[in-house]
Amino acid sequence: MNWKEQAIKYLNDSLYPVSTELNEIDWKSGLSPKSDRLAQHICAFANQEDGGFLVFGVNNDATMFSVTKEQTDEIVKTLGNIALNNLSHSVQIQHNTIEYNGNALLFVYIPEQTEKPVYLRGKTIHDSYHRSAGQTVKMSPYEVKQMIAQSQGLLFHEQYAMTKVNADDVLRLLDYMCYFQLTGRNFPESKSVILEALADGEFIEKQGDYWNITNLGALLFARDLTKFKGLQFKTLRIILYTGKGRIDAHPEVNFKEGYAFGFEHFIQFIMERTSVEVIERVFREVKETYPERTVRELLANALIHQDLWQTGTHTMVEIFPDRMEMTNPGTPLVDVNRFIDAPPKSRNDKIAILMHLFDFCELRGSGVDRAIEAVEKAILPAPKFIRGDFYTKVVIYPKKTFAEMSKEDRIRACYQHCCLKYMSNEKMTNQSFRERMGIEEKNYPMASKIIKETVNAGLIKEYSPENKSRKFTSYIPHWG
C-alpha cells in the first residue's frame, strides 16, 4: 500500500463510523498563522511510527470542502519551509491533491524519520512532540528516553531490570526451577551451573562479583515483578465484573509472576471463573464458556505483543457476564482485519520465541487462526479485534442464539470464516457458513443474506464472479 492509499484509509477510519481525529491523521480547515504550532505537528508525525498526514479541506465537524490551487501552493510552500528549517534536522514532506466524496483534499505526508526523536530547532531534545489521542502533545522525559533507545536499536528485553545482585538474590528473585522444567532439562545441583544456564538464556549478565537481571529474565521468570523498578505495570491484571458495565466489580487480581512462570496459573484462574457446572442426568460436568485454546492463544498474544516501552498501563483481562475483553498496551502492528492471514510480526521477538519454546503459543503467526478456529467449532460469536490509539483489544463472547447476534456479529463471523477457509486453501460456501453458524439447511436464505451483507461491506468477494449458479457460488476474502 502506497502512502496515498494509506492516507485515504486513515481518513475513512477517522470519519466512520464515528468521526474523530486519529494519531495518524490531522484534519485542517486552513493554514495556521502559528509557525511554531505547525512545526510541532510536523515534529510529531516525524516521530510517529510510519509517519502521518495533515489533510486540508476537512473542518472540525468533519464537513469537507475543496482546496484551491492557490491555497495548495501556499500550504505546501509554508510547510515545506518549516520542515526544512524549523526542526532539529530537515524533513522531506510529500503532498498530493486527491478527490474524496466530491471534494479536492490536500494530503501532506510527513514520513517517519530514522533518527528520533525529532525536536524543534534551537530547543533541547526535550522539546520533542508526538501524537496522543489524536492530538499533538509534548513528550514526557521518559518518552524522550524511550524513543532515543528505540532509535538506537536498544531492545527493551536487553535492558537491566536490576543491577548488582548477588547470586543468592538472583535465585530468590527468579524462579529458575521453572526455566529448567519448561525446557525439559535436568535440574543442576550446583548454584554456579544454574547461574551459567540463566546467563546463557540472557536472563542475567555477569558484572564482576555480581549479576544484572535483564528485563527478559524478570518478565518471564520473576516471582514478583513489582520488585523490579520499571516493571510494576507489566503485571497481568484480571478483573471480574458482576454487571455488563465497569461499575460493579469484584476486587481485581494483580498477578505478579513473570509470564512464563505464571502463564498456566493465569489460564487456570480465567477458566475456573468462566466455566459453569451443569448436571446432565446424574452426572455433574464442568463446561467451558470459552474454549481454552482461544483463551490461551489470545492471552499469549496480548502479553507477547504489548508495547513494553509504554508506561502506566497493564495488560488486562476483564470478565463480564456477556463477554471477556483482553487489552494490551500498544497499537497493533498489522490491520486488525488481517490478523488471521498476516505474517508474524512482533515488537518482542525474543519473548515470542521463548514463549513458543515453552509451548505457550504459536510462533508462525497462526495463533489467532487457532483461536478463531476453536470459536467456530464451539459455534460461538466471532471475536472482535479493536485498534485503539494506544492499545489493542480483543473481545470474545459466550454462546448466543442466531437471533441474539447483531448484524455486526454475523458479518464479522462470515468474514473470519471466509479467511480461515482461504488460509486452508478452501473456499467459503453457503453450506460451510451454515455449518459454522449452526443454521439448518432449510434456512439457507438466512446464510445467503449475511453473505450478501458481508460482500456489500467490502470484506469478501465471489471467487468466480462469472458463475451464474447461486447454488455453487464460493467466496474468498477481499484481499484474496
CSV table of N, CA and C in Angstrom, one decimal, residues 119-236:
chain,number,residue,atom,x,y,z
A,119,TYR,N,13.0,17.1,17.1
A,119,TYR,CA,12.6,18.2,18.1
A,119,TYR,C,12.7,19.5,17.4
A,120,LEU,N,12.3,20.6,18.1
A,120,LEU,CA,12.3,21.9,17.5
A,120,LEU,C,13.7,22.5,17.4
A,121,ARG,N,14.1,23.1,16.3
A,121,ARG,CA,15.4,23.7,16.2
A,121,ARG,C,15.5,24.8,17.1
A,122,GLY,N,16.7,24.9,17.7
A,122,GLY,CA,17.0,26.0,18.7
A,122,GLY,C,16.6,25.6,20.1
A,123,LYS,N,16.0,24.4,20.3
A,123,LYS,CA,15.5,24.0,21.6
A,123,LYS,C,16.3,22.7,22.0
A,124,THR,N,16.0,22.1,23.1
A,124,THR,CA,16.7,20.9,23.5
A,124,THR,C,15.9,19.7,23.0
A,125,ILE,N,16.4,18.5,23.2
A,125,ILE,CA,15.8,17.3,22.8
A,125,ILE,C,14.5,17.1,23.5
A,126,HIS,N,14.3,17.7,24.7
A,126,HIS,CA,13.1,17.6,25.4
A,126,HIS,C,11.9,18.4,24.9
A,127,ASP,N,12.2,19.2,23.8
A,127,ASP,CA,11.2,19.9,23.1
A,127,ASP,C,10.8,19.0,21.9
A,128,SER,N,10.5,17.7,22.2
A,128,SER,CA,10.0,16.8,21.1
A,128,SER,C,8.5,16.6,21.3
A,129,TYR,N,7.9,16.3,20.2
A,129,TYR,CA,6.4,16.1,20.2
A,129,TYR,C,6.0,14.8,19.6
A,130,HIS,N,4.9,14.3,20.0
A,130,HIS,CA,4.3,13.1,19.4
A,130,HIS,C,2.8,13.2,19.4
A,131,ARG,N,2.2,12.2,18.8
A,131,ARG,CA,0.7,12.2,18.7
A,131,ARG,C,0.1,11.3,19.8
A,132,SER,N,-0.9,11.9,20.5
A,132,SER,CA,-1.5,11.2,21.6
A,132,SER,C,-3.0,11.5,21.5
A,133,ALA,N,-3.8,10.4,21.4
A,133,ALA,CA,-5.3,10.5,21.4
A,133,ALA,C,-5.8,11.5,20.3
A,134,GLY,N,-5.1,11.5,19.2
A,134,GLY,CA,-5.5,12.4,18.1
A,134,GLY,C,-5.0,13.8,18.2
A,135,GLN,N,-4.1,14.1,19.2
A,135,GLN,CA,-3.6,15.4,19.4
A,135,GLN,C,-2.1,15.4,19.3
A,136,THR,N,-1.5,16.6,19.0
A,136,THR,CA,-0.1,16.8,19.1
A,136,THR,C,0.3,17.3,20.5
A,137,VAL,N,1.1,16.5,21.2
A,137,VAL,CA,1.5,16.9,22.6
A,137,VAL,C,3.0,16.8,22.8
A,138,LYS,N,3.5,17.5,23.8
A,138,LYS,CA,4.9,17.4,24.1
A,138,LYS,C,5.2,16.0,24.8
A,139,MET,N,6.4,15.5,24.5
A,139,MET,CA,6.8,14.2,25.1
A,139,MET,C,7.2,14.5,26.6
A,140,SER,N,7.0,13.4,27.4
A,140,SER,CA,7.5,13.5,28.7
A,140,SER,C,9.0,13.1,28.7
A,141,PRO,N,9.7,13.4,29.7
A,141,PRO,CA,11.2,13.0,29.7
A,141,PRO,C,11.3,11.5,29.5
A,142,TYR,N,10.4,10.7,30.1
A,142,TYR,CA,10.6,9.2,29.9
A,142,TYR,C,10.3,8.8,28.5
A,143,GLU,N,9.3,9.5,27.9
A,143,GLU,CA,9.0,9.1,26.5
A,143,GLU,C,10.2,9.5,25.5
A,144,VAL,N,10.8,10.6,25.9
A,144,VAL,CA,12.0,11.0,25.1
A,144,VAL,C,13.1,10.0,25.2
A,145,LYS,N,13.3,9.5,26.5
A,145,LYS,CA,14.3,8.5,26.7
A,145,LYS,C,14.0,7.2,26.0
A,146,GLN,N,12.7,6.8,26.0
A,146,GLN,CA,12.3,5.6,25.3
A,146,GLN,C,12.5,5.7,23.8
A,147,MET,N,12.2,6.9,23.2
A,147,MET,CA,12.4,7.0,21.8
A,147,MET,C,13.8,7.0,21.4
A,148,ILE,N,14.7,7.6,22.2
A,148,ILE,CA,16.1,7.5,21.9
A,148,ILE,C,16.6,6.1,21.9
A,149,ALA,N,16.2,5.3,22.9
A,149,ALA,CA,16.6,3.9,23.0
A,149,ALA,C,16.1,3.1,21.8
A,150,GLN,N,14.9,3.3,21.4
A,150,GLN,CA,14.3,2.6,20.2
A,150,GLN,C,15.0,3.1,18.9
A,151,SER,N,15.3,4.4,18.8
A,151,SER,CA,16.0,4.9,17.6
A,151,SER,C,17.4,4.3,17.5
A,152,GLN,N,18.0,4.0,18.6
A,152,GLN,CA,19.4,3.5,18.6
A,152,GLN,C,19.4,2.0,18.5
A,153,GLY,N,18.2,1.4,18.4
A,153,GLY,CA,18.1,-0.1,18.3
A,153,GLY,C,18.3,-0.8,19.6
A,154,LEU,N,18.1,-0.1,20.7
A,154,LEU,CA,18.2,-0.8,22.0
A,154,LEU,C,16.8,-1.5,22.3
A,155,LEU,N,16.9,-2.7,22.6
A,155,LEU,CA,15.7,-3.5,22.8
A,155,LEU,C,15.3,-3.6,24.3
A,156,PHE,N,14.0,-3.5,24.5
A,156,PHE,CA,13.5,-3.5,25.9
A,156,PHE,C,14.0,-4.7,26.7
A,157,HIS,N,14.0,-5.8,26.1
A,157,HIS,CA,14.3,-7.1,26.9
A,157,HIS,C,15.8,-7.1,27.3
A,158,GLU,N,16.6,-6.3,26.6
A,158,GLU,CA,18.0,-6.3,26.9
A,158,GLU,C,18.4,-5.4,28.0
A,159,GLN,N,17.5,-4.5,28.4
A,159,GLN,CA,17.8,-3.5,29.4
A,159,GLN,C,17.8,-4.2,30.8
A,160,TYR,N,18.4,-3.6,31.8
A,160,TYR,CA,18.5,-4.2,33.1
A,160,TYR,C,17.3,-3.8,33.9
A,161,ALA,N,16.7,-4.9,34.5
A,161,ALA,CA,15.6,-4.7,35.5
A,161,ALA,C,16.2,-4.4,36.9
A,162,MET,N,17.4,-5.0,37.2
A,162,MET,CA,18.0,-4.8,38.5
A,162,MET,C,19.5,-5.1,38.3
A,163,THR,N,20.3,-4.2,38.9
A,163,THR,CA,21.8,-4.4,38.7
A,163,THR,C,22.5,-4.7,40.1
A,164,LYS,N,23.7,-5.3,39.9
A,164,LYS,CA,24.5,-5.6,41.1
A,164,LYS,C,23.8,-6.5,42.1
A,165,VAL,N,23.3,-7.6,41.7
A,165,VAL,CA,22.5,-8.5,42.5
A,165,VAL,C,23.5,-9.7,42.8
A,166,ASN,N,23.5,-10.1,44.1
A,166,ASN,CA,24.4,-11.3,44.4
A,166,ASN,C,23.7,-12.6,44.0
A,167,ALA,N,24.4,-13.6,44.0
A,167,ALA,CA,23.9,-14.9,43.4
A,167,ALA,C,22.7,-15.4,44.2
A,168,ASP,N,22.7,-15.3,45.5
A,168,ASP,CA,21.6,-15.8,46.3
A,168,ASP,C,20.3,-15.0,46.0
A,169,ASP,N,20.4,-13.7,45.8
A,169,ASP,CA,19.3,-12.9,45.5
A,169,ASP,C,18.7,-13.1,44.1
A,170,VAL,N,19.6,-13.4,43.1
A,170,VAL,CA,19.2,-13.8,41.8
A,170,VAL,C,18.2,-15.0,41.9
A,171,LEU,N,18.7,-16.0,42.6
A,171,LEU,CA,17.9,-17.3,42.7
A,171,LEU,C,16.6,-17.0,43.6
A,172,ARG,N,16.6,-16.0,44.4
A,172,ARG,CA,15.4,-15.7,45.2
A,172,ARG,C,14.4,-14.9,44.4
A,173,LEU,N,14.9,-14.1,43.5
A,173,LEU,CA,14.0,-13.2,42.7
A,173,LEU,C,13.5,-13.9,41.4
A,174,LEU,N,14.2,-14.9,40.9
A,174,LEU,CA,13.8,-15.6,39.7
A,174,LEU,C,13.5,-17.0,40.0
A,175,ASP,N,12.4,-17.5,39.4
A,175,ASP,CA,12.1,-19.0,39.6
A,175,ASP,C,12.9,-19.8,38.5
A,176,TYR,N,14.1,-20.1,38.9
A,176,TYR,CA,15.0,-20.8,38.0
A,176,TYR,C,14.5,-22.2,37.8
A,177,MET,N,13.8,-22.9,38.7
A,177,MET,CA,13.4,-24.2,38.6
A,177,MET,C,12.3,-24.3,37.4
A,178,CYS,N,11.5,-23.3,37.3
A,178,CYS,CA,10.5,-23.2,36.2
A,178,CYS,C,11.2,-23.2,34.8
A,179,TYR,N,12.3,-22.5,34.7
A,179,TYR,CA,13.1,-22.5,33.4
A,179,TYR,C,13.5,-23.9,33.0
A,180,PHE,N,14.1,-24.6,34.0
A,180,PHE,CA,14.5,-26.0,33.6
A,180,PHE,C,13.4,-26.9,33.3
A,181,GLN,N,12.3,-26.8,34.0
A,181,GLN,CA,11.1,-27.6,33.8
A,181,GLN,C,10.5,-27.3,32.4
A,182,LEU,N,10.4,-26.1,32.0
A,182,LEU,CA,9.9,-25.7,30.7
A,182,LEU,C,10.7,-26.1,29.5
A,183,THR,N,12.0,-26.2,29.8
A,183,THR,CA,12.9,-26.6,28.7
A,183,THR,C,13.3,-28.1,28.7
A,184,GLY,N,12.7,-28.8,29.7
A,184,GLY,CA,12.9,-30.3,29.8
A,184,GLY,C,14.3,-30.7,30.1
A,185,ARG,N,15.0,-29.8,30.9
A,185,ARG,CA,16.4,-30.1,31.2
A,185,ARG,C,16.5,-30.6,32.7
A,186,ASN,N,17.5,-31.4,32.9
A,186,ASN,CA,17.7,-31.9,34.3
A,186,ASN,C,18.1,-30.7,35.2
A,187,PHE,N,17.6,-30.8,36.4
A,187,PHE,CA,17.9,-29.7,37.3
A,187,PHE,C,19.3,-29.8,37.9
A,188,PRO,N,20.2,-28.9,37.7
A,188,PRO,CA,21.6,-29.0,38.2
A,188,PRO,C,21.6,-28.8,39.7
A,189,GLU,N,22.5,-29.4,40.3
A,189,GLU,CA,22.7,-29.3,41.7
A,189,GLU,C,23.5,-28.1,42.1
A,190,SER,N,24.4,-27.7,41.3
A,190,SER,CA,25.3,-26.6,41.6
A,190,SER,C,24.7,-25.3,41.3
A,191,LYS,N,24.9,-24.3,42.2
A,191,LYS,CA,24.4,-23.0,42.1
A,191,LYS,C,25.1,-22.3,40.9
A,192,SER,N,26.4,-22.6,40.7
A,192,SER,CA,27.1,-21.9,39.6
A,192,SER,C,26.6,-22.4,38.3
A,193,VAL,N,26.2,-23.6,38.2
A,193,VAL,CA,25.7,-24.1,36.9
A,193,VAL,C,24.3,-23.5,36.6
A,194,ILE,N,23.5,-23.3,37.6
A,194,ILE,CA,22.2,-22.7,37.5
A,194,ILE,C,22.4,-21.3,36.9
A,195,LEU,N,23.3,-20.5,37.5
A,195,LEU,CA,23.6,-19.2,37.1
A,195,LEU,C,24.1,-19.1,35.7
A,196,GLU,N,25.0,-20.0,35.3
A,196,GLU,CA,25.5,-20.1,34.0
A,196,GLU,C,24.4,-20.3,33.0
A,197,ALA,N,23.5,-21.2,33.3
A,197,ALA,CA,22.3,-21.5,32.4
A,197,ALA,C,21.4,-20.3,32.2
A,198,LEU,N,21.2,-19.6,33.3
A,198,LEU,CA,20.4,-18.4,33.2
A,198,LEU,C,21.1,-17.3,32.4
A,199,ALA,N,22.4,-17.2,32.5
A,199,ALA,CA,23.2,-16.3,31.7
A,199,ALA,C,23.2,-16.7,30.2
A,200,ASP,N,23.3,-18.0,30.0
A,200,ASP,CA,23.2,-18.4,28.6
A,200,ASP,C,21.8,-18.0,27.9
A,201,GLY,N,20.8,-18.0,28.8
A,201,GLY,CA,19.5,-17.7,28.3
A,201,GLY,C,19.2,-16.2,28.2
A,202,GLU,N,20.2,-15.4,28.5
A,202,GLU,CA,20.2,-13.9,28.5
A,202,GLU,C,19.2,-13.4,29.6
A,203,PHE,N,19.0,-14.1,30.6
A,203,PHE,CA,18.1,-13.7,31.7
A,203,PHE,C,18.9,-12.9,32.8
A,204,ILE,N,20.2,-13.2,32.8
A,204,ILE,CA,21.1,-12.4,33.7
A,204,ILE,C,22.4,-12.2,33.0
A,205,GLU,N,23.2,-11.2,33.5
A,205,GLU,CA,24.5,-11.0,32.9
A,205,GLU,C,25.5,-10.8,34.1
A,206,LYS,N,26.7,-11.3,33.9
A,206,LYS,CA,27.7,-11.1,35.0
A,206,LYS,C,28.3,-9.7,35.0
A,207,GLN,N,28.5,-9.2,36.2
A,207,GLN,CA,29.2,-7.9,36.4
A,207,GLN,C,30.1,-8.0,37.6
A,208,GLY,N,31.3,-8.4,37.3
A,208,GLY,CA,32.3,-8.5,38.5
A,208,GLY,C,31.8,-9.7,39.3
A,209,ASP,N,31.7,-9.4,40.6
A,209,ASP,CA,31.2,-10.4,41.6
A,209,ASP,C,29.7,-10.5,41.7
A,210,TYR,N,29.0,-9.6,40.9
A,210,TYR,CA,27.5,-9.6,41.0
A,210,TYR,C,26.9,-9.9,39.6
A,211,TRP,N,25.6,-9.9,39.6
A,211,TRP,CA,24.8,-10.2,38.4
A,211,TRP,C,23.8,-9.0,38.1
A,212,ASN,N,23.6,-8.8,36.9
A,212,ASN,CA,22.5,-7.9,36.4
A,212,ASN,C,21.3,-8.8,35.9
A,213,ILE,N,20.1,-8.5,36.4
A,213,ILE,CA,19.0,-9.2,35.9
A,213,ILE,C,18.4,-8.4,34.7
A,214,THR,N,18.2,-9.0,33.6
A,214,THR,CA,17.7,-8.3,32.4
A,214,THR,C,16.1,-8.3,32.5
A,215,ASN,N,15.6,-7.4,31.7
A,215,ASN,CA,14.1,-7.3,31.7
A,215,ASN,C,13.6,-8.6,31.2
A,216,LEU,N,14.3,-9.3,30.3
A,216,LEU,CA,13.8,-10.6,29.7
A,216,LEU,C,13.7,-11.6,30.9
A,217,GLY,N,14.7,-11.7,31.7
A,217,GLY,CA,14.7,-12.6,32.8
A,217,GLY,C,13.5,-12.3,33.8
A,218,ALA,N,13.4,-11.0,34.1
A,218,ALA,CA,12.3,-10.6,35.1
A,218,ALA,C,10.9,-10.8,34.5
A,219,LEU,N,10.7,-10.4,33.2
A,219,LEU,CA,9.4,-10.5,32.6
A,219,LEU,C,8.9,-12.0,32.5
A,220,LEU,N,9.9,-12.9,32.3
A,220,LEU,CA,9.5,-14.3,32.1
A,220,LEU,C,9.4,-15.1,33.4
A,221,PHE,N,10.4,-14.8,34.3
A,221,PHE,CA,10.6,-15.7,35.5
A,221,PHE,C,10.6,-15.0,36.8
A,222,ALA,N,10.2,-13.8,36.9
A,222,ALA,CA,10.2,-13.1,38.2
A,222,ALA,C,9.1,-13.8,39.1
A,223,ARG,N,9.5,-13.9,40.4
A,223,ARG,CA,8.5,-14.4,41.3
A,223,ARG,C,7.5,-13.2,41.7
A,224,ASP,N,8.1,-12.0,41.6
A,224,ASP,CA,7.3,-10.8,41.8
A,224,ASP,C,7.8,-9.6,41.0
A,225,LEU,N,7.1,-9.3,39.9
A,225,LEU,CA,7.5,-8.3,39.0
A,225,LEU,C,7.6,-6.9,39.7
A,226,THR,N,6.8,-6.7,40.7
A,226,THR,CA,6.8,-5.4,41.4
A,226,THR,C,8.0,-5.1,42.1
A,227,LYS,N,8.9,-6.1,42.3
A,227,LYS,CA,10.2,-5.9,43.0
A,227,LYS,C,11.2,-5.2,42.0
A,228,PHE,N,10.8,-5.1,40.7
A,228,PHE,CA,11.8,-4.6,39.7
A,228,PHE,C,11.3,-3.2,39.3
A,229,LYS,N,12.2,-2.2,39.5
A,229,LYS,CA,11.8,-0.9,39.1
A,229,LYS,C,11.6,-0.8,37.6
A,230,GLY,N,10.4,-0.2,37.2
A,230,GLY,CA,10.1,0.0,35.8
A,230,GLY,C,9.2,-1.2,35.3
A,231,LEU,N,9.0,-2.2,36.1
A,231,LEU,CA,8.2,-3.4,35.6
A,231,LEU,C,6.9,-3.5,36.4
A,232,GLN,N,6.6,-2.5,37.3
A,232,GLN,CA,5.5,-2.7,38.1
A,232,GLN,C,4.2,-2.7,37.3
A,233,PHE,N,4.2,-2.1,36.1
A,233,PHE,CA,3.0,-2.1,35.3
A,233,PHE,C,3.0,-3.2,34.3
A,234,LYS,N,3.9,-4.1,34.4
A,234,LYS,CA,4.0,-5.2,33.4
A,234,LYS,C,3.2,-6.4,34.0
A,235,THR,N,2.7,-6.3,35.2
A,235,THR,CA,1.9,-7.4,35.7
A,235,THR,C,0.6,-7.6,35.0
A,236,LEU,N,0.0,-8.8,35.0
A,236,LEU,CA,-1.3,-9.0,34.4
A,236,LEU,C,-2.4,-8.8,35.4
